[in-house]
PDB file of C-alpha atoms and ligand atoms in Angstrom:
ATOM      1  CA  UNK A   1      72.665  89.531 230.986  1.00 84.00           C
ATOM      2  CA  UNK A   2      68.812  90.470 231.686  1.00 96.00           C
ATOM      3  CA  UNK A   3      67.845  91.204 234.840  1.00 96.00           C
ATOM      4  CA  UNK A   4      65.229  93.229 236.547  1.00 97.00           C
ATOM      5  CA  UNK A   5      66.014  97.134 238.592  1.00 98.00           C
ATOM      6  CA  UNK A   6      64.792  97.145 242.266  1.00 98.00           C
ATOM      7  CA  UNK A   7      61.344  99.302 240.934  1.00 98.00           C
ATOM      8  CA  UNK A   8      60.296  96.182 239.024  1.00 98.00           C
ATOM      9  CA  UNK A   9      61.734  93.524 241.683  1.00 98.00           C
ATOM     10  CA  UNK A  10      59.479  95.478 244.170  1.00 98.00           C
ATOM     11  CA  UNK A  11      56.478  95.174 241.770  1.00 98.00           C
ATOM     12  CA  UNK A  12      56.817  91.486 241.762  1.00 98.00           C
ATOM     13  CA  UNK A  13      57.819  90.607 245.543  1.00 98.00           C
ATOM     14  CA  UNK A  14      54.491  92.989 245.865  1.00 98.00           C
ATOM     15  CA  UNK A  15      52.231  90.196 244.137  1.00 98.00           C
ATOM     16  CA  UNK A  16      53.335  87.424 245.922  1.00 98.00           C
ATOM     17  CA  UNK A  17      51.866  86.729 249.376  1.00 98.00           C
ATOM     18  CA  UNK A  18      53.253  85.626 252.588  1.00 98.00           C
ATOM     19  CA  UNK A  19      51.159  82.897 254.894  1.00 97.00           C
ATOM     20  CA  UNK A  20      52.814  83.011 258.426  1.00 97.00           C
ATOM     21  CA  UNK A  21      53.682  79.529 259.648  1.00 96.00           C
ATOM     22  CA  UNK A  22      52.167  77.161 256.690  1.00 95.00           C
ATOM     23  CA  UNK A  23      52.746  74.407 256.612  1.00 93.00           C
ATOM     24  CA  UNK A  24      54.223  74.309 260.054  1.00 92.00           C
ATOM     25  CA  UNK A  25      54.979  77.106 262.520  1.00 94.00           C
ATOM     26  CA  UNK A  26      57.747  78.823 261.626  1.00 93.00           C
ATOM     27  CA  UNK A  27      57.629  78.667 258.062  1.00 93.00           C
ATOM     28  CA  UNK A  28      56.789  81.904 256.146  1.00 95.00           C
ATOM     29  CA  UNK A  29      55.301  80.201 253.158  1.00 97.00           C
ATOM     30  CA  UNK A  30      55.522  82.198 249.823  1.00 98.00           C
ATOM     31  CA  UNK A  31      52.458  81.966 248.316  1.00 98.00           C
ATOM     32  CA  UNK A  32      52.589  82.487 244.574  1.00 98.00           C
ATOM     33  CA  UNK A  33      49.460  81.923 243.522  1.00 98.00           C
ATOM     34  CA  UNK A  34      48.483  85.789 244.221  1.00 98.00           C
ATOM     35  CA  UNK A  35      51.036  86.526 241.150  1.00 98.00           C
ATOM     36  CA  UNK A  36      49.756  83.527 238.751  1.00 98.00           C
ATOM     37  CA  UNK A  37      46.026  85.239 239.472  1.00 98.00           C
ATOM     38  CA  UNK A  38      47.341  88.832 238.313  1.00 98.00           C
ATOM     39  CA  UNK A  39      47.544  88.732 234.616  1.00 98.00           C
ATOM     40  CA  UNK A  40      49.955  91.546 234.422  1.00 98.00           C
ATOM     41  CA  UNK A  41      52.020  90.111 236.870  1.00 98.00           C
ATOM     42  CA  UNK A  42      52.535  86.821 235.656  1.00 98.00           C
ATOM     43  CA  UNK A  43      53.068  88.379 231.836  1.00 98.00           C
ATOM     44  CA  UNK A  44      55.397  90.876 233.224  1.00 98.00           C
ATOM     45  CA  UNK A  45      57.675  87.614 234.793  1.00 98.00           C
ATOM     46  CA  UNK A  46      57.215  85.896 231.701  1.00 98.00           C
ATOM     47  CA  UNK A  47      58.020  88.714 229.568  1.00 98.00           C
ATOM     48  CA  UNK A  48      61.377  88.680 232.291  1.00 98.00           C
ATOM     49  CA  UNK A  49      62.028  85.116 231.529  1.00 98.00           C
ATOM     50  CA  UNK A  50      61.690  85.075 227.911  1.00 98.00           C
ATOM     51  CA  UNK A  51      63.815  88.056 227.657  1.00 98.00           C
ATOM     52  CA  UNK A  52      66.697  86.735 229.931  1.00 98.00           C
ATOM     53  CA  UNK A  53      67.072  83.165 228.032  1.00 98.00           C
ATOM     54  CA  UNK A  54      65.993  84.102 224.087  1.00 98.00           C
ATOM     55  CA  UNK A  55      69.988  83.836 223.814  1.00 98.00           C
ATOM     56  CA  UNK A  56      70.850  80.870 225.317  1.00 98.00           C
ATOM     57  CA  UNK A  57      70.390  78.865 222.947  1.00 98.00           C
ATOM     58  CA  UNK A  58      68.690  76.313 224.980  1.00 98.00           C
ATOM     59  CA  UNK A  59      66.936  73.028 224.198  1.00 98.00           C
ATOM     60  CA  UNK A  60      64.868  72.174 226.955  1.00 98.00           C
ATOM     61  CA  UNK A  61      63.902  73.861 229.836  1.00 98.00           C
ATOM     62  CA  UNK A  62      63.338  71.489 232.587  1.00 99.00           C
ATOM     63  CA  UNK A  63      60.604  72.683 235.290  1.00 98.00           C
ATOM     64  CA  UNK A  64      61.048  70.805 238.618  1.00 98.00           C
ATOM     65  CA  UNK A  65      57.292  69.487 240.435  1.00 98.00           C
ATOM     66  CA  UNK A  66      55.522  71.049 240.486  1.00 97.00           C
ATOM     67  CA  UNK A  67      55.464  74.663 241.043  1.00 98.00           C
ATOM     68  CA  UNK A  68      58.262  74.401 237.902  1.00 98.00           C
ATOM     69  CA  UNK A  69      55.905  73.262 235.940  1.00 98.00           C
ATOM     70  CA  UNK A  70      54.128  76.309 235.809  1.00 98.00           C
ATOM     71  CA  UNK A  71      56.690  78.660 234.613  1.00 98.00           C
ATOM     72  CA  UNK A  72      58.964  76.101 232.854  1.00 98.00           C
ATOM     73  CA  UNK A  73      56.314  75.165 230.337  1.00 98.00           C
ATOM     74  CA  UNK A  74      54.811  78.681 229.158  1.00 98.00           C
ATOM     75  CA  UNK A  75      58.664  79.671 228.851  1.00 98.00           C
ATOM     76  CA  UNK A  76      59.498  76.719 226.218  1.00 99.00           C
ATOM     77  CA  UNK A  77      56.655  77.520 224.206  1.00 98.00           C
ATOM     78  CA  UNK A  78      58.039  80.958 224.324  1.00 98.00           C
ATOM     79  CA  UNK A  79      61.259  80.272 223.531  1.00 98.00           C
ATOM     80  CA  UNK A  80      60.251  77.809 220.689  1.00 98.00           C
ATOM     81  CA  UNK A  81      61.989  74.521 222.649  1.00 98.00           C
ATOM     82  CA  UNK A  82      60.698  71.291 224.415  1.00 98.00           C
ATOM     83  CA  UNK A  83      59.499  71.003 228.358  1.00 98.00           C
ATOM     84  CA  UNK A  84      60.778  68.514 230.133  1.00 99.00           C
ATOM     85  CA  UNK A  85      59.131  67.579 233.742  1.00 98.00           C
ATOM     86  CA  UNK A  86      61.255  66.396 237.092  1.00 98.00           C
ATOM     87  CA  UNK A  87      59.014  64.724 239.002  1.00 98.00           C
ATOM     88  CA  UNK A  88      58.675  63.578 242.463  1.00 97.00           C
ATOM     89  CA  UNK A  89      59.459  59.582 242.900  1.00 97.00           C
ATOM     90  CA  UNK A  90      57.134  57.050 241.238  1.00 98.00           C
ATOM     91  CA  UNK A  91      55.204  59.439 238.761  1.00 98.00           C
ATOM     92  CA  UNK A  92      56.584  58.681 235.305  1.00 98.00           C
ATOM     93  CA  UNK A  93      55.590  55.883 233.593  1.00 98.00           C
ATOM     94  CA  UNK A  94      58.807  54.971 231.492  1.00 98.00           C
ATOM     95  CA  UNK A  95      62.320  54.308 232.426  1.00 98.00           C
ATOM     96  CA  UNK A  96      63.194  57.108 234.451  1.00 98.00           C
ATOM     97  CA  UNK A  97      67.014  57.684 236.660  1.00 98.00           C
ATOM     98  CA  UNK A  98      66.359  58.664 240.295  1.00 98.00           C
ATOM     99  CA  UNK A  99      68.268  60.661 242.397  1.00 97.00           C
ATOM    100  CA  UNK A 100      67.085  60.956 246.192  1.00 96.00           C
ATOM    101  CA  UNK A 101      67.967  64.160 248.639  1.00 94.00           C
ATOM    102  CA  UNK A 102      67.775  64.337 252.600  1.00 91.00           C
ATOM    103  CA  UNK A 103      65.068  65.845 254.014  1.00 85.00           C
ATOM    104  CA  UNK A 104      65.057  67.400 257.704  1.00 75.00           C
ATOM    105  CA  UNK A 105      63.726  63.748 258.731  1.00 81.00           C
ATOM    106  CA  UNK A 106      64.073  60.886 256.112  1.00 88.00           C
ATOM    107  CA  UNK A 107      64.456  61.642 252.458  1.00 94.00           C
ATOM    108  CA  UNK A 108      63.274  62.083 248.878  1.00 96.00           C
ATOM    109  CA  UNK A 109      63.277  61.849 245.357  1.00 97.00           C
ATOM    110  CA  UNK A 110      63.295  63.186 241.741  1.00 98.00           C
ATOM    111  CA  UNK A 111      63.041  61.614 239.395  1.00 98.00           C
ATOM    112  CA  UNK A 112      63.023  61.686 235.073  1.00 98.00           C
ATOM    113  CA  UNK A 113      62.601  60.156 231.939  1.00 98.00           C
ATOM    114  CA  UNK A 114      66.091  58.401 230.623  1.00 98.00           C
ATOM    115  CA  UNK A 115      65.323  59.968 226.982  1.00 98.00           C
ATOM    116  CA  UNK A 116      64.505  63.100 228.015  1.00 98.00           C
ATOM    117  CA  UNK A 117      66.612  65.395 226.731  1.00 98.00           C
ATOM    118  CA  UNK A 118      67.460  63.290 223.563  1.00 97.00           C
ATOM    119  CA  UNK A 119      67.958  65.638 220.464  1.00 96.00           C
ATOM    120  CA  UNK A 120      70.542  66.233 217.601  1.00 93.00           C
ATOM    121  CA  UNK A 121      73.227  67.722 219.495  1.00 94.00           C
ATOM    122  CA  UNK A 122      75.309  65.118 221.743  1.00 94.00           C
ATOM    123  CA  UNK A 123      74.694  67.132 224.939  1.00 97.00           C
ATOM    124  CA  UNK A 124      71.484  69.168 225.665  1.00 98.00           C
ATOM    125  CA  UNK A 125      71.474  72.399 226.514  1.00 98.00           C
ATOM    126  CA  UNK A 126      69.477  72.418 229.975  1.00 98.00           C
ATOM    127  CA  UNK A 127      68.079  75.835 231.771  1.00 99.00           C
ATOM    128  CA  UNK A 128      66.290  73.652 234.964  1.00 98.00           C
ATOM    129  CA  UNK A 129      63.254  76.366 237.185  1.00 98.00           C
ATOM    130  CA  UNK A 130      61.711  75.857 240.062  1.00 98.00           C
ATOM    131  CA  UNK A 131      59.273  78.914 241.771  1.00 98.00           C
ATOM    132  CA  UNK A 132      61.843  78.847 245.057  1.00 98.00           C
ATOM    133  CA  UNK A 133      65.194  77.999 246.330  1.00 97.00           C
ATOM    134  CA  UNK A 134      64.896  76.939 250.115  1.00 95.00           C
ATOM    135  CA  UNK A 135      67.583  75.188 251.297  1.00 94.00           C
ATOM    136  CA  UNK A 136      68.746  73.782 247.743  1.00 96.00           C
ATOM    137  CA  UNK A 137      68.268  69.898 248.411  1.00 96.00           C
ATOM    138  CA  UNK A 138      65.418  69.926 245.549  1.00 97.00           C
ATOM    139  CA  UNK A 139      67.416  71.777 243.090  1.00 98.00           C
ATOM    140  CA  UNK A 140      71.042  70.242 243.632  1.00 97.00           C
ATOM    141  CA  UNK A 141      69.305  66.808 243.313  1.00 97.00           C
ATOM    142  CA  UNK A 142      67.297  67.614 239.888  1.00 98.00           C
ATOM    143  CA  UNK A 143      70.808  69.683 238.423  1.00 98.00           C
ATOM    144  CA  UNK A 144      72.493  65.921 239.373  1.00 97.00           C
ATOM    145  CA  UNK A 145      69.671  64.662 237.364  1.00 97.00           C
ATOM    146  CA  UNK A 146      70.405  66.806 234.387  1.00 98.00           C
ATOM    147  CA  UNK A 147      73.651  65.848 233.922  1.00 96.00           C
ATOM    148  CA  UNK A 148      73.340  62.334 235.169  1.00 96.00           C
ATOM    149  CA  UNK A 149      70.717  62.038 231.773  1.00 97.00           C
ATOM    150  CA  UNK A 150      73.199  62.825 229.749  1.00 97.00           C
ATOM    151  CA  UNK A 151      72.651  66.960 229.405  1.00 98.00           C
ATOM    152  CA  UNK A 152      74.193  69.772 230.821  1.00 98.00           C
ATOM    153  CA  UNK A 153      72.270  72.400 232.978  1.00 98.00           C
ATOM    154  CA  UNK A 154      73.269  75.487 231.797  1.00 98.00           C
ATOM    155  CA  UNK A 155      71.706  77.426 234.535  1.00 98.00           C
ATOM    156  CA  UNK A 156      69.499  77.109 237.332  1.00 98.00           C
ATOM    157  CA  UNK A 157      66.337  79.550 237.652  1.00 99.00           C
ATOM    158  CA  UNK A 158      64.065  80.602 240.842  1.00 98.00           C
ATOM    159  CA  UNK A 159      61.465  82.906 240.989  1.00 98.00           C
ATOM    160  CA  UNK A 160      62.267  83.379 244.604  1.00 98.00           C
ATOM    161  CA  UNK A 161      65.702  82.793 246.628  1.00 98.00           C
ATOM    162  CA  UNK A 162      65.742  82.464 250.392  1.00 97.00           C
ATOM    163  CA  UNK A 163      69.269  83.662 250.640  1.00 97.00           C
ATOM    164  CA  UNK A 164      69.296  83.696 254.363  1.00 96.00           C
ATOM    165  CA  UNK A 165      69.277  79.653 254.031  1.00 95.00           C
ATOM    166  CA  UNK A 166      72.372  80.037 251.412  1.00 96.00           C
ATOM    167  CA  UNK A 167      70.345  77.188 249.581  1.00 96.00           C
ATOM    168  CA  UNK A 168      72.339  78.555 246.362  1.00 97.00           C
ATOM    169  CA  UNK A 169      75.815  77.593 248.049  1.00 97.00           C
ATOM    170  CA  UNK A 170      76.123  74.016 247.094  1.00 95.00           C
ATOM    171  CA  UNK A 171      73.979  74.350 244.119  1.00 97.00           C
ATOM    172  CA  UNK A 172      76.741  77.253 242.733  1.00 98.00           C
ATOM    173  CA  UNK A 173      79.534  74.783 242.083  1.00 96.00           C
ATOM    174  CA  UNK A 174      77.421  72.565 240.088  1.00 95.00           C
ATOM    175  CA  UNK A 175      75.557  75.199 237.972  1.00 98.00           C
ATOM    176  CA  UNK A 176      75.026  79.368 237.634  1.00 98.00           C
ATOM    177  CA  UNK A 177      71.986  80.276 239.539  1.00 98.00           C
ATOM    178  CA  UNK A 178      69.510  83.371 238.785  1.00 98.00           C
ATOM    179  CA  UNK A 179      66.678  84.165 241.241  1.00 98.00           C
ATOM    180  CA  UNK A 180      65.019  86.701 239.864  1.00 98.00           C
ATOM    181  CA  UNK A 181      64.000  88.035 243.715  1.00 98.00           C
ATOM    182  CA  UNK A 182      66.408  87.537 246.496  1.00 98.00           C
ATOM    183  CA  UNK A 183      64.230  87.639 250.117  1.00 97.00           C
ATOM    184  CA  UNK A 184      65.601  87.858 253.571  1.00 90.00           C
TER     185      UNK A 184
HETATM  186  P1  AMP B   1      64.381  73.107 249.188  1.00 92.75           P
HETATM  187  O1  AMP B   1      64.669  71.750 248.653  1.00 92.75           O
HETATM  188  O2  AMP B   1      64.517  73.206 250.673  1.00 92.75           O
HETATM  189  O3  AMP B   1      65.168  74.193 248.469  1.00 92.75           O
HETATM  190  O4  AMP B   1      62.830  73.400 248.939  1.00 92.75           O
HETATM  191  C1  AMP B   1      62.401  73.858 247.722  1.00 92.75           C
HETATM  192  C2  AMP B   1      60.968  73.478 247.417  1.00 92.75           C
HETATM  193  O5  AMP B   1      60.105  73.604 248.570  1.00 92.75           O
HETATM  194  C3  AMP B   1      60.444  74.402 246.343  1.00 92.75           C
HETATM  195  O6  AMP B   1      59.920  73.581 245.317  1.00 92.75           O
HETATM  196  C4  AMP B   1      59.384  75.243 247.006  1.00 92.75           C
HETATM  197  O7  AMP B   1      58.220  75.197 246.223  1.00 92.75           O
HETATM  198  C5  AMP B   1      59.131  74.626 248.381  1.00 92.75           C
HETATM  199  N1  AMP B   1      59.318  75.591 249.503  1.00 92.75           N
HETATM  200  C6  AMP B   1      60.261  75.503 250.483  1.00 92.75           C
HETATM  201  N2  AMP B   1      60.166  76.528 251.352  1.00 92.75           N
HETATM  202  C7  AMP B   1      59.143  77.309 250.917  1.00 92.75           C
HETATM  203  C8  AMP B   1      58.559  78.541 251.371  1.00 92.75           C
HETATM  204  N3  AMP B   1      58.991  79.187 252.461  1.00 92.75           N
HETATM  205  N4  AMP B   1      57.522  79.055 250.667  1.00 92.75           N
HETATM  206  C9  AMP B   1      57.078  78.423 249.559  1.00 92.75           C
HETATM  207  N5  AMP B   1      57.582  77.271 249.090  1.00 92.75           N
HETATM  208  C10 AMP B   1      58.600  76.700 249.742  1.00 92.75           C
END
């Protein structure tokens, strides 16, 4: 199993920035874009990613909206396999399945394509990514997804894992998680 030693974790956490109470006070917002802007960063993760899943034998990788996007999609090419996108409610233009989440006040939803993960095996093989795990209402919703569709998530993927809001708890029994940095 690939994963990274605390010198290259600290290289990493290093490139990513932290805004102080965006989007609301209280709320140390990672801000990743300071690691998508350093080309040696963002090869180095990739490089990470691609390493960690060439032997899953995967057949999608599905990147959850929309920070997913950006790392789902350049590791499918990588790994030679299809992208498939989770998107918030009322974005997809074909049939899609829904499954809503609580938020703090109301609720949401993701949402995806009902042929999605169609190919020749009877049941997908699904690595889902998303750039953070907060409190895991986003992810255990889009791993429901997964396997509502018909495919099984193999393993869930963050670049980033609040573990101090044990987001991963819930989201453990349905799937393996990897963050590839834990932050207190
Ligand atoms: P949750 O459903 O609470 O796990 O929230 C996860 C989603 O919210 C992820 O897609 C993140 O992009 C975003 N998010 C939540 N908290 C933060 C944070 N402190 N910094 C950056 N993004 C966050």
């Amino acid at each position: 199993m690939v994963t990274l030693n605390s010198v290259d974790k600290e290289y990493l956490l290093s490139t990513i920035r932290d805004i102080p109470d965006f989007p609301q006070p209280g709320i140390n917002f990672k801000d990743i874009t300071t690691l998508l802007n350093n080309a040696k960063a963002f090869k180095f993760l990739m490089d990470h990613l691609e390493a960690r899943y060439k032997n899953y034998d995967l057949d999608f990788i599905a990147g959850i909206d929309s920070r997913g996007f950006i790392f789902g999609a350049p590791l499918a090419d990588r790994l030679g396999i299809g992208f498939v996108p989770i998107r918030k409610q009322g974005k997809l233009p074909y049939t899609t399945i829904g499954e809503k989440y609580s938020l703090e006040y109301g609720f949401d939803e993701v949402e995806v394509h009902i042929d999605a993960f169609n190919c020749d095996k009877e049941k997908a093989k699904v690595l889902m990514i998303d750039d953070l795990i907060a409190t895991g209402g986003t992810a255990k919703a889009a791993a429901n997804l997964i396997n509502q569709a018909g495919a099984n998530c193999v393993e869930a993927c963050f670049l980033i894992n609040l573990i101090f809001l044990e987001g991963d708890k819930d989201l453990k029994i349905k799937t393996p998680v990897y963050s590839v940095l834990e932050v207190d």
